Tab-separated table of C-alpha atoms and ligand atoms in Angstrom:
chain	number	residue	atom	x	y	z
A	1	UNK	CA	35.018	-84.435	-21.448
A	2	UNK	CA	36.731	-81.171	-20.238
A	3	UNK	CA	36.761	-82.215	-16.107
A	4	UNK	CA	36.403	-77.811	-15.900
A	5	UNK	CA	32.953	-77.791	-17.843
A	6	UNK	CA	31.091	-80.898	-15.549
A	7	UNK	CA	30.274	-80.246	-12.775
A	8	UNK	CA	28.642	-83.131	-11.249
A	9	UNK	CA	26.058	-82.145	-8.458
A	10	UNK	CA	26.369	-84.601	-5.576
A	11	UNK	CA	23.296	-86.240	-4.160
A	12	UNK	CA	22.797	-83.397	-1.454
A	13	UNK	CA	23.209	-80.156	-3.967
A	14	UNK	CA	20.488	-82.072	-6.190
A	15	UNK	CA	18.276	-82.194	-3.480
A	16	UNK	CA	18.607	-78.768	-2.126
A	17	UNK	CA	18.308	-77.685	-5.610
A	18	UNK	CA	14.792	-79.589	-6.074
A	19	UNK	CA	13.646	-78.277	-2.803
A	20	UNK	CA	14.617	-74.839	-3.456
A	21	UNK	CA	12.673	-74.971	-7.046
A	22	UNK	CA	9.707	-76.789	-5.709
A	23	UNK	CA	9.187	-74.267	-2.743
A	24	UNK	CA	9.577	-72.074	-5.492
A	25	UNK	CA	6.538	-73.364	-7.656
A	26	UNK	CA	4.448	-74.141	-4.313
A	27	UNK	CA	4.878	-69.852	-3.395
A	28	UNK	CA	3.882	-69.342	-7.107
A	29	UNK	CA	0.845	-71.784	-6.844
A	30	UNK	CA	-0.697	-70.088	-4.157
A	31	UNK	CA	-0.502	-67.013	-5.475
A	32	UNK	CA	-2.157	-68.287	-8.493
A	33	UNK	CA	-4.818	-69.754	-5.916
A	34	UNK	CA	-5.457	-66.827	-3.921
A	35	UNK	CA	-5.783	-64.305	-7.204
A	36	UNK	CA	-8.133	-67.207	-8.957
A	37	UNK	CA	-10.445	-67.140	-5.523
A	38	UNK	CA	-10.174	-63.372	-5.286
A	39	UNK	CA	-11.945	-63.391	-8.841
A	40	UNK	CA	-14.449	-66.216	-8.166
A	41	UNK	CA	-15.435	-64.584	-4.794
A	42	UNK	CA	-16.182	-60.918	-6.694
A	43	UNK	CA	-17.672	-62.589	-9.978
A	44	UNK	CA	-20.351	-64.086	-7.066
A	45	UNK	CA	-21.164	-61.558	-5.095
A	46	UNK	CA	-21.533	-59.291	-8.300
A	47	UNK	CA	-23.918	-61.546	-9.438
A	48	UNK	CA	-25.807	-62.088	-6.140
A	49	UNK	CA	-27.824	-58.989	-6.671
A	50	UNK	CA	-28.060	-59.118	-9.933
A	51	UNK	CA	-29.799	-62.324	-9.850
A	52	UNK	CA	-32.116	-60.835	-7.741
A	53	UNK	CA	-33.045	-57.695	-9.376
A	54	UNK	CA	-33.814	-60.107	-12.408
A	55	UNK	CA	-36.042	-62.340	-10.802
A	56	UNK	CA	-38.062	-59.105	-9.108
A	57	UNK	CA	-38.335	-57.040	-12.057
A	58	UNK	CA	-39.130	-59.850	-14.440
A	59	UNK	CA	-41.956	-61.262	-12.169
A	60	UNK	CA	-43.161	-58.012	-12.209
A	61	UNK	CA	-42.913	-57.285	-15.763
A	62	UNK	CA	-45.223	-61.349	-16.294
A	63	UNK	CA	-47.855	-59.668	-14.539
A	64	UNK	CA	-51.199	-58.002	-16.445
A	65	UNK	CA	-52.409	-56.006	-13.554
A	66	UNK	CA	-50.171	-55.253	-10.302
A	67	UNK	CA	-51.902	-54.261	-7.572
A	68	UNK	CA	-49.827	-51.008	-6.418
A	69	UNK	CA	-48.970	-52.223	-2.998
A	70	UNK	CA	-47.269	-55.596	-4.408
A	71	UNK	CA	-45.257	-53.220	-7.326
A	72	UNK	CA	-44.063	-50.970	-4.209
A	73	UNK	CA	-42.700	-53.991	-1.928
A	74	UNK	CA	-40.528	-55.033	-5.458
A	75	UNK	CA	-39.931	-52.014	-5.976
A	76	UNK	CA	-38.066	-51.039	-2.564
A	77	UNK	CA	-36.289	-54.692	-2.761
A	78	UNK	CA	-35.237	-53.653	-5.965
A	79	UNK	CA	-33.624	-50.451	-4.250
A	80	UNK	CA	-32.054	-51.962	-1.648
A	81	UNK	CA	-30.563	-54.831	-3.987
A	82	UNK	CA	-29.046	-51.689	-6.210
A	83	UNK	CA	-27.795	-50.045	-2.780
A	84	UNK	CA	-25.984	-53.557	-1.720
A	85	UNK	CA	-23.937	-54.052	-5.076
A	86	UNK	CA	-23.457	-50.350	-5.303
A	87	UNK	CA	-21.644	-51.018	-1.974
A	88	UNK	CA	-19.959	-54.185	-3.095
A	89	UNK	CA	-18.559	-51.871	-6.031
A	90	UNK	CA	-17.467	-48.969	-3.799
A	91	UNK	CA	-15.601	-51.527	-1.343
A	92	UNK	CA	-13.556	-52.774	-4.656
A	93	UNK	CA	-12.640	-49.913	-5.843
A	94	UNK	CA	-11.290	-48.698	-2.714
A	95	UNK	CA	-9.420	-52.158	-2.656
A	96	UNK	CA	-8.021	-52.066	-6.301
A	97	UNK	CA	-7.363	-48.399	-5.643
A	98	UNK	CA	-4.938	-49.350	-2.707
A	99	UNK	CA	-3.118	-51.860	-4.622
A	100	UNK	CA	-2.532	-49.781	-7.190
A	101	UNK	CA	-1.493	-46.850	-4.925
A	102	UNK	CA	0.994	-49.144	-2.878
A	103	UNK	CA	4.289	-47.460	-4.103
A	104	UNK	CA	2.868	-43.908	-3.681
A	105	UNK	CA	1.471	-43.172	-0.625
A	106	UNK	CA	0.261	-39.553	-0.370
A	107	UNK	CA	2.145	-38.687	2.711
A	108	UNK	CA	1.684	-35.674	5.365
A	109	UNK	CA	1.748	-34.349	8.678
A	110	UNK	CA	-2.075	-34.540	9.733
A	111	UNK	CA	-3.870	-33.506	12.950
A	112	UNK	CA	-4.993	-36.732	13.902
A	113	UNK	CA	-7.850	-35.875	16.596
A	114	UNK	CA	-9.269	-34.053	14.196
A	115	UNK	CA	-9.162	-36.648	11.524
A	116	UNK	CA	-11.682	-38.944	14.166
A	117	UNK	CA	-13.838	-36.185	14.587
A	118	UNK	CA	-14.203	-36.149	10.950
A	119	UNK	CA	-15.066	-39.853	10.863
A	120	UNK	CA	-17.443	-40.060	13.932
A	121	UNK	CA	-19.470	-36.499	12.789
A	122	UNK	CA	-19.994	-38.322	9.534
A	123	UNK	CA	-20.964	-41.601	11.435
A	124	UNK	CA	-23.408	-40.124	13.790
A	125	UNK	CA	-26.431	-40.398	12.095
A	126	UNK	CA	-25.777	-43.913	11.460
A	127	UNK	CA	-25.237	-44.785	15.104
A	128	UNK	CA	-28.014	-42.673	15.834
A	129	UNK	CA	-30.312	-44.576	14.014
A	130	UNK	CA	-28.916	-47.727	15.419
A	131	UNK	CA	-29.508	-46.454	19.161
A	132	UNK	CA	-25.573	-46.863	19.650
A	133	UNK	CA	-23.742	-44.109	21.303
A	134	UNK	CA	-20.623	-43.101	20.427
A	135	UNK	CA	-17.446	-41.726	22.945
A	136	UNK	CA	-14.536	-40.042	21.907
A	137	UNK	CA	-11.428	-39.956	24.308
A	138	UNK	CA	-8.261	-37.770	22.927
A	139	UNK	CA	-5.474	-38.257	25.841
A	140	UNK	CA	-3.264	-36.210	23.769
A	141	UNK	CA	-2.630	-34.032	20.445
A	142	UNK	CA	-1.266	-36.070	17.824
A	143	UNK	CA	-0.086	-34.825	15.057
A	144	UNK	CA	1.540	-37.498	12.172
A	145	UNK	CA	2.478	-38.646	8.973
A	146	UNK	CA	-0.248	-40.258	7.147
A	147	UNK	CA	-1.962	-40.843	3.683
A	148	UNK	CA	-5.394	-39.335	5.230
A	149	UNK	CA	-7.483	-40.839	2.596
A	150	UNK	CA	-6.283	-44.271	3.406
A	151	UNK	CA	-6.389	-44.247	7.203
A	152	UNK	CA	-9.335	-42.696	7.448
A	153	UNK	CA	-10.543	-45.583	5.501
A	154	UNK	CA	-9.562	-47.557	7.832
A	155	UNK	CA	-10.902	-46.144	10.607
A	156	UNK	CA	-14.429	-45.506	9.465
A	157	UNK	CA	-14.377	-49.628	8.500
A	158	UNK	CA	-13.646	-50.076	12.065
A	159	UNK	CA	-16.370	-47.829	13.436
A	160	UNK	CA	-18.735	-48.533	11.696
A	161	UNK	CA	-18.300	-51.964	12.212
A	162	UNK	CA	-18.565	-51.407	15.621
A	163	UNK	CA	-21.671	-49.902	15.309
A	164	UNK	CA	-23.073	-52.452	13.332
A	165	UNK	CA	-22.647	-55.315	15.348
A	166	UNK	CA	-23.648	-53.665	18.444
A	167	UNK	CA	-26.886	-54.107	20.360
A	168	UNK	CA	-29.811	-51.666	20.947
A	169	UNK	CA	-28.289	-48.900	23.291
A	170	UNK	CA	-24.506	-50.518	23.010
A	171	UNK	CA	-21.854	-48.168	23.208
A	172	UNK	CA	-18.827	-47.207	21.104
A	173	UNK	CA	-15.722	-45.500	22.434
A	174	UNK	CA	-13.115	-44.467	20.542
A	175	UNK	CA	-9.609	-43.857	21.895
A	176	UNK	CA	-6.246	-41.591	20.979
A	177	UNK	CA	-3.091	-41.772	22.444
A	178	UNK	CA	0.613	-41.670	21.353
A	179	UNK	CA	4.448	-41.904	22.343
A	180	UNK	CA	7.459	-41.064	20.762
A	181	UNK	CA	7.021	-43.337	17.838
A	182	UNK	CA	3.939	-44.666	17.615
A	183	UNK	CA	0.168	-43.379	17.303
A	184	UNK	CA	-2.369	-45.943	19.054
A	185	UNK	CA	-5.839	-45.840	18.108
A	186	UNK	CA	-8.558	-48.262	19.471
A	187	UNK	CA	-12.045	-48.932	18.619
A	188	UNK	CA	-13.595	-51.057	21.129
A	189	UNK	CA	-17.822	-51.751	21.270
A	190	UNK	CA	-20.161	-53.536	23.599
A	191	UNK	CA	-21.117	-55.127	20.423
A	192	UNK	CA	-22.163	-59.146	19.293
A	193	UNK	CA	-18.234	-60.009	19.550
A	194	UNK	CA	-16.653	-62.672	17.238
A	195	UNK	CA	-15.943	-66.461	18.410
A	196	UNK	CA	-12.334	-67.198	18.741
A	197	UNK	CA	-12.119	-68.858	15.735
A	198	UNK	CA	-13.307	-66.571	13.372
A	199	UNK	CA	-10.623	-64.142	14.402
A	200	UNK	CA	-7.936	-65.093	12.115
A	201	UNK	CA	-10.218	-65.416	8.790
A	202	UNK	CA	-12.233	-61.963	9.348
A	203	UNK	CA	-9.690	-59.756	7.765
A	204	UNK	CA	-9.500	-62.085	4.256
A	205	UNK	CA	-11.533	-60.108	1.752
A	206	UNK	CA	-15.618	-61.157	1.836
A	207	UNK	CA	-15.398	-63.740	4.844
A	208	UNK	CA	-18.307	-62.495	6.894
A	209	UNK	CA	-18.937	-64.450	10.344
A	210	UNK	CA	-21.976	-66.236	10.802
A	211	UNK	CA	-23.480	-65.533	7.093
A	212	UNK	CA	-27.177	-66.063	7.963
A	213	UNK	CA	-27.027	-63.380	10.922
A	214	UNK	CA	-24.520	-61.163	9.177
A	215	UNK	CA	-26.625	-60.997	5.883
A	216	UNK	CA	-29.826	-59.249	8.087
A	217	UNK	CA	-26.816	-57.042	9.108
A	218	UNK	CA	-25.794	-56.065	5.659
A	219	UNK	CA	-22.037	-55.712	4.686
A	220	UNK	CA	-19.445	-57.153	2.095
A	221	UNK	CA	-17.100	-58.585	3.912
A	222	UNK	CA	-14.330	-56.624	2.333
A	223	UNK	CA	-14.085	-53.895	5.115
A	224	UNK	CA	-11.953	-55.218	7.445
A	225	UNK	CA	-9.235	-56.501	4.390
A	226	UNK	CA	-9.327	-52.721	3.433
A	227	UNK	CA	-8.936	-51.064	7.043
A	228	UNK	CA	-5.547	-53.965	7.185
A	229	UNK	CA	-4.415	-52.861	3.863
A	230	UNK	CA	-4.091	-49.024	4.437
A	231	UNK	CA	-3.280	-49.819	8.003
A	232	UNK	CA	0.129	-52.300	7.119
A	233	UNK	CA	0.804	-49.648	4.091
A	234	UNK	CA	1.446	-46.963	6.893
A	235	UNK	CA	3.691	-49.637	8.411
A	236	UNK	CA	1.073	-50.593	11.278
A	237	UNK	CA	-0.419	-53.164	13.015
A	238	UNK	CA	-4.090	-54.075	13.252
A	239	UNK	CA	-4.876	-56.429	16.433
A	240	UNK	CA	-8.629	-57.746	17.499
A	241	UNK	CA	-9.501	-58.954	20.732
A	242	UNK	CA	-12.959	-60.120	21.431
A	243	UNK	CA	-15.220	-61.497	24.143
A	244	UNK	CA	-18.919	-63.001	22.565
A	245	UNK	CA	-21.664	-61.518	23.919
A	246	UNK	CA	-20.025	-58.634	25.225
A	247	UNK	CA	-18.173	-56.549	22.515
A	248	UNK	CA	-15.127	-56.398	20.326
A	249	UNK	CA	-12.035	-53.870	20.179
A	250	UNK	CA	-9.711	-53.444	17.370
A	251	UNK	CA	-6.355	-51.915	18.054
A	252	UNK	CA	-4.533	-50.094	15.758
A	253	UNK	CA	-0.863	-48.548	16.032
A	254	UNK	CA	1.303	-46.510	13.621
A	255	UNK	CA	3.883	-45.247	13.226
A	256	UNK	CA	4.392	-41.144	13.437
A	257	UNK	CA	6.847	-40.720	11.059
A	258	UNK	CA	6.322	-42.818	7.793
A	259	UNK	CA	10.152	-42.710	7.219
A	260	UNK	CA	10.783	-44.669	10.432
B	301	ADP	P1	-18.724	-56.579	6.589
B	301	ADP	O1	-18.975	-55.815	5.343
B	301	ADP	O2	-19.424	-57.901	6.622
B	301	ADP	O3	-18.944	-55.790	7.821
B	301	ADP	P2	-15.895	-56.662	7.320
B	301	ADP	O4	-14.726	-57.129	6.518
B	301	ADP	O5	-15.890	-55.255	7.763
B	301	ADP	O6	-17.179	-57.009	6.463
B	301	ADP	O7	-16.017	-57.625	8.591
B	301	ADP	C1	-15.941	-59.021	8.429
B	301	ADP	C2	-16.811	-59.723	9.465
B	301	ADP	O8	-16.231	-59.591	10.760
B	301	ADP	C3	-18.214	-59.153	9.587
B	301	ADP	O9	-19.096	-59.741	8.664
B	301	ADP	C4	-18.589	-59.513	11.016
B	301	ADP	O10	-19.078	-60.829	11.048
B	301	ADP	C5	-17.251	-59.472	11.745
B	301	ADP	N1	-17.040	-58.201	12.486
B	301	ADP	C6	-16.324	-57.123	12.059
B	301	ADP	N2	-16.302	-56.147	12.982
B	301	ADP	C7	-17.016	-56.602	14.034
B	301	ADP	C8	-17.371	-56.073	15.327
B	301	ADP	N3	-16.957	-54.852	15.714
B	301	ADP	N4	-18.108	-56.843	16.149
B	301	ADP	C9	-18.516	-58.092	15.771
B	301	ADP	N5	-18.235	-58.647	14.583
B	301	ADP	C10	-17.491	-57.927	13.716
């Protein structure tokens, strides 16, 4: 043998080696897991409603005679099955849209007070109907860089979360403010709140807290993964704090200039 061409590896390079490729494969495997849950999660709740729109129009459809108050009652749980995966659609295609748009953000200067009172004028009759009043507090102009589809995506998730999970007559207030750098937003509501240990899972795409009292609620879980996704592609930071029982505030900075 040529002594140039072998190179033995001593104990300690073969194990760093090993480690190195193993790490490697354990990354790789998770990925694997996460995208392989990701599917099973969305092939389920696709199916949730579909399941039930079978079994409602197929019971009616056995029937001979149906008396017209029973055929309404299927018929508006019918609807409001169609409304709930039409909503499970529209959440993942705004999530499949984002992924796709990662590398090109559509970037410009935008008045941001006026993108909130965009959100909260189209949110009104929703917290109208849900007794919650909403308060807007601007401290200052702000005027940034931002993809104004995508944040405003992420701020309607937020308020209308916080509408959601209020109580009868809770309150909403919204808040604006900015330094040199950064534009802070905060969403904070007298709402349900979320335990302490539900605060790390609730942005992972369909975990819901509490299914059984979330389900009356109505939602898809995939909101609050969507309002983190266009919030950390602006560069920004999404942070919860929550009491139980007495309400919930996200807070949400970022950047002014997308450049840095
Ligand atoms: P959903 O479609 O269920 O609202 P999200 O991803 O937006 O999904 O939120 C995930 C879960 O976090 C919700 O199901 C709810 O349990 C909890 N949550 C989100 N926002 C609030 C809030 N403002 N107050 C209390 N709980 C909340």
């Amino acid at each position: 043998y040529d002594a140039d061409y072998l190179h033995v590896y001593t104990y300690k390079e073969t194990t760093l080696i090993s480690d190195a490729f193993n790490q490697m494969l354990g990354r790789l495997k998770k990925l694997d897991d996460s995208r392989q849950e990701f599917v099973s999660n969305v092939s389920h709740e696709l199916k949730t409603p579909l399941t039930s729109m079978k079994v409602l129009s197929d019971s009616l459809l056995s029937q001979e005679e149906v008396p017209v108050e029973l055929y309404r009652e299927f018929m508006g749980d019918l609807s409001e099955e169609i409304e709930r995966e039409n909503k499970i659609i529209n959440d993942l295609l705004s999530l499949v849209k984002m992924d796709k748009t990662a590398a090109a953000m559509n970037i410009q200067s935008e008045n941001i007070n006026e993108l909130i009172e965009k959100i909260l004028k189209r949110l009104q009759p929703l917290a109208s109907e849900a007794n919650v009043e909403v308060v807007y507090e601007s401290f200052r102009p702000v005027t940034a860089e931002v993809d104004e589809v995508k944040l405003s995506l992420a701020i309607s998730n937020l308020v209308e979360n916080a509408i959601k999970y209020n109580r009868e007559n809770g309150w909403v207030h919204v808040s604006l403010n900015a330094d040199h750098k950064y534009v802070y937003i905060e969403v904070a509501d007298s709402g349900i709140g979320i335990p302490e240990t539900e605060t790390e899972h609730i942005f992972e795409r369909f975990y819901r807290v509490d299914k059984s009292h979330s389900r009356e609620i109505g939602g898809t879980g995939l909101g609050l993964s969507i309002a983190r996704n266009a919030v950390v592609m602006h560069r920004g930071a999404i942070k919860v704090f929550s009491q139980p029982g007495e309400g919930t505030t996200f807070s949400v900075r970022i950047p002014i200039n997308y450049a840095g």
